[in-house]
Amino acid sequence: MSNALRATLLSLFGSLALGCASPGPPPGPTAATATPSTPADLVITAGVVRTMDPAKPRAEAVAVRGERIVFVGSAADARALVGPGTRVVELPGRAVVPGLVDGHAHLYGLGTALETPSVRGAKSAEEAAAVVAEAAKARPRGEWITGRGWDQNRWPGAAFPTHAPLDAAAPEHPVALRRVDGHALWANAAAMRAAGVGKGTQDPPGGRILRDATGAPTGVFVDSAMDLVEARIPADPPAVRERRILRAAEAALAVGLTGVHEMGIDDETVAVYRALAAAGRLPIRVHAYLAGEGALDGLKGRAPDVDPAGTAMFVLRGVKLFADGALGSRGAALLEPYADEPSTRGLLLMDREALARAARLVADAGFQLAVHAIGDRANRAALDAFEALGPGRAAALRFRVEHAQIVSPDDLPRFAALGAIASMQPAHATSDMPWAPARLGPHRLKGAYAWRSLLASGARVVFGSDFPVEEPSPLLGLHAAVTRQDLSGEPPGGWTPEERLDLDEALLAFTAAPAYAAWAEGQRGRIAPGYVADLTVLGRDLSPDRSLVDTPVDMVVVGGRVARGPAPR
Ligand SMILES: [Zn+2]
């Protein structure tokens, strides 16, 4: 085990017993009752097993009985656990890592995105409109067309679009397309008509309607103004939700994920998840958060799910709130004005008092709070709200800041001091780097996407993708984390390379760290006897370079069950 890994483990888990002399947390129930001679259900041998266990960082074989790991060691010793009913999977040259977990994702959102028109990658408003025209052909007149993924920063001129191209593409369908970051909505005239939005409509608090010189809405609605249109879109029935969740879960397995932290869903989607989990039909683990301020009223008298064994497939434990918007749409709340638009410093969607009140409500109900905070003003407001709870409270409830993207150097040490988890998305850095410097100016880049600085300060850093905002593959996240380069290798040496992580640190942020954030440390996030058998098998060993991007996923094991693979060779 490298010194860097040891240091990271210590900073992730503080005073927990993680030294090499310690065997780690107590083993799970199966390991405690089994004898070494009882055959295993599954034995996997591979080129390397990266255990992320400080007591034994590398091995050749893993044996699983029921839901748990019963042996980690040499291929020769594993043979003693092979009986007539044991499934033996030999994967020479391949690498086994603890099941990769996306610490901030939208699984239901991915399912929705997979079956709705994607305008992601469109190189102009007209190209996006052509996708909508295609979708309109397949639907009856008047049915809503919703979609996602546009990004005017990639278009000629980088200006926000107007409703006109969408009117031409689908004059008789209301159209509402979310921006790639989910913080702006592009609507056509039919959608604005259906929503009753016009010249006389005022900007709601925390939102902005883009307008032409006459004051008429141009078709783009930012942050809370999106509700004006979205509130008119009919809700999805349970069968549709179920189909989307299952489709997204398969997509998650395909990129090697054994679990996700589902960052903000409503009660209808929770009910569908619960039914799927109860029926044994949910193939990956979901640690879920209720979305939005609307969820706060319902918390009284409601208890969070607990899962001391770490084996539940669905756990509802938290609430996700938004302190601000996104940097791309200048909705992120900054302490100082935007460098490229000095008239604004963005929007605080909940003011400091509202955030503090919400934090207390969530804490009193025993739930875990996750606050979306992109700008340095929003991050400060979130940390202030955590601090106001009193010493140790936010740490005990494992409160988290989602994105923690631009943090004032003054606030950076407060994550560690408060025990606030920094939930970050490496791919956001490499996606944003072409334009983030223009928004922020040079002085604020220090403290932006600052994984290394946060880790070094002693903060716990959890990684995710925020899919479908970014691609779901954790390998892309690992690549961004260790290189700070885009897929074409730009810029040489990496963007603000002092914030790069090494491979072990990045892997911890996709394994042990999300386990901690889900109260499953000691149960998941490591390959060791007694731990739950969540495993990701990759086509070759990992190295901290471009090769991560096309490293294939060979096999995924969730709770001892082979959920996918092994891929034929
Ligand atoms: Zn998100």
PDB file of N, CA and C and ligand atoms in Angstrom, residues 104-106 263 320 372 403 466 469, ligand 1:
ATOM      1  N   HIS A 104     -22.999  10.586  -6.984  1.00  0.00           N
ATOM      2  CA  HIS A 104     -23.996  11.625  -7.284  1.00  0.00           C
ATOM      3  C   HIS A 104     -24.494  11.383  -8.697  1.00  0.00           C
ATOM      4  N   ALA A 105     -25.679  10.805  -8.790  1.00  0.00           N
ATOM      5  CA  ALA A 105     -26.206  10.478 -10.107  1.00  0.00           C
ATOM      6  C   ALA A 105     -27.708  10.650 -10.100  1.00  0.00           C
ATOM      7  N   HIS A 106     -28.272  10.595 -11.281  1.00  0.00           N
ATOM      8  CA  HIS A 106     -29.721  10.664 -11.439  1.00  0.00           C
ATOM      9  C   HIS A 106     -30.118   9.450 -12.263  1.00  0.00           C
ATOM     10  N   MET A 263     -29.677  11.276  -6.566  1.00  0.00           N
ATOM     11  CA  MET A 263     -29.672  12.609  -5.978  1.00  0.00           C
ATOM     12  C   MET A 263     -30.926  13.428  -6.232  1.00  0.00           C
ATOM     13  N   LYS A 320     -32.239  16.229  -0.723  1.00  0.00           N
ATOM     14  CA  LYS A 320     -31.348  17.037  -1.561  1.00  0.00           C
ATOM     15  C   LYS A 320     -31.983  18.405  -1.778  1.00  0.00           C
ATOM     16  N   HIS A 372     -26.835  21.033  -2.936  1.00  0.00           N
ATOM     17  CA  HIS A 372     -26.192  21.403  -4.203  1.00  0.00           C
ATOM     18  C   HIS A 372     -25.607  22.801  -4.046  1.00  0.00           C
ATOM     19  N   HIS A 403     -21.244  18.869  -5.408  1.00  0.00           N
ATOM     20  CA  HIS A 403     -20.411  19.578  -6.386  1.00  0.00           C
ATOM     21  C   HIS A 403     -19.250  20.320  -5.727  1.00  0.00           C
ATOM     22  N   ASP A 466     -22.740  12.680 -11.877  1.00  0.00           N
ATOM     23  CA  ASP A 466     -23.918  13.519 -12.114  1.00  0.00           C
ATOM     24  C   ASP A 466     -24.635  13.104 -13.404  1.00  0.00           C
ATOM     25  N   VAL A 469     -26.046  14.272 -16.708  1.00  0.00           N
ATOM     26  CA  VAL A 469     -25.339  15.505 -17.080  1.00  0.00           C
ATOM     27  C   VAL A 469     -24.027  15.142 -17.785  1.00  0.00           C
TER      28      VAL A 469
HETATM   29 ZN    ZN B   1     -27.052  16.310  -9.932  1.00  0.00          ZN
END
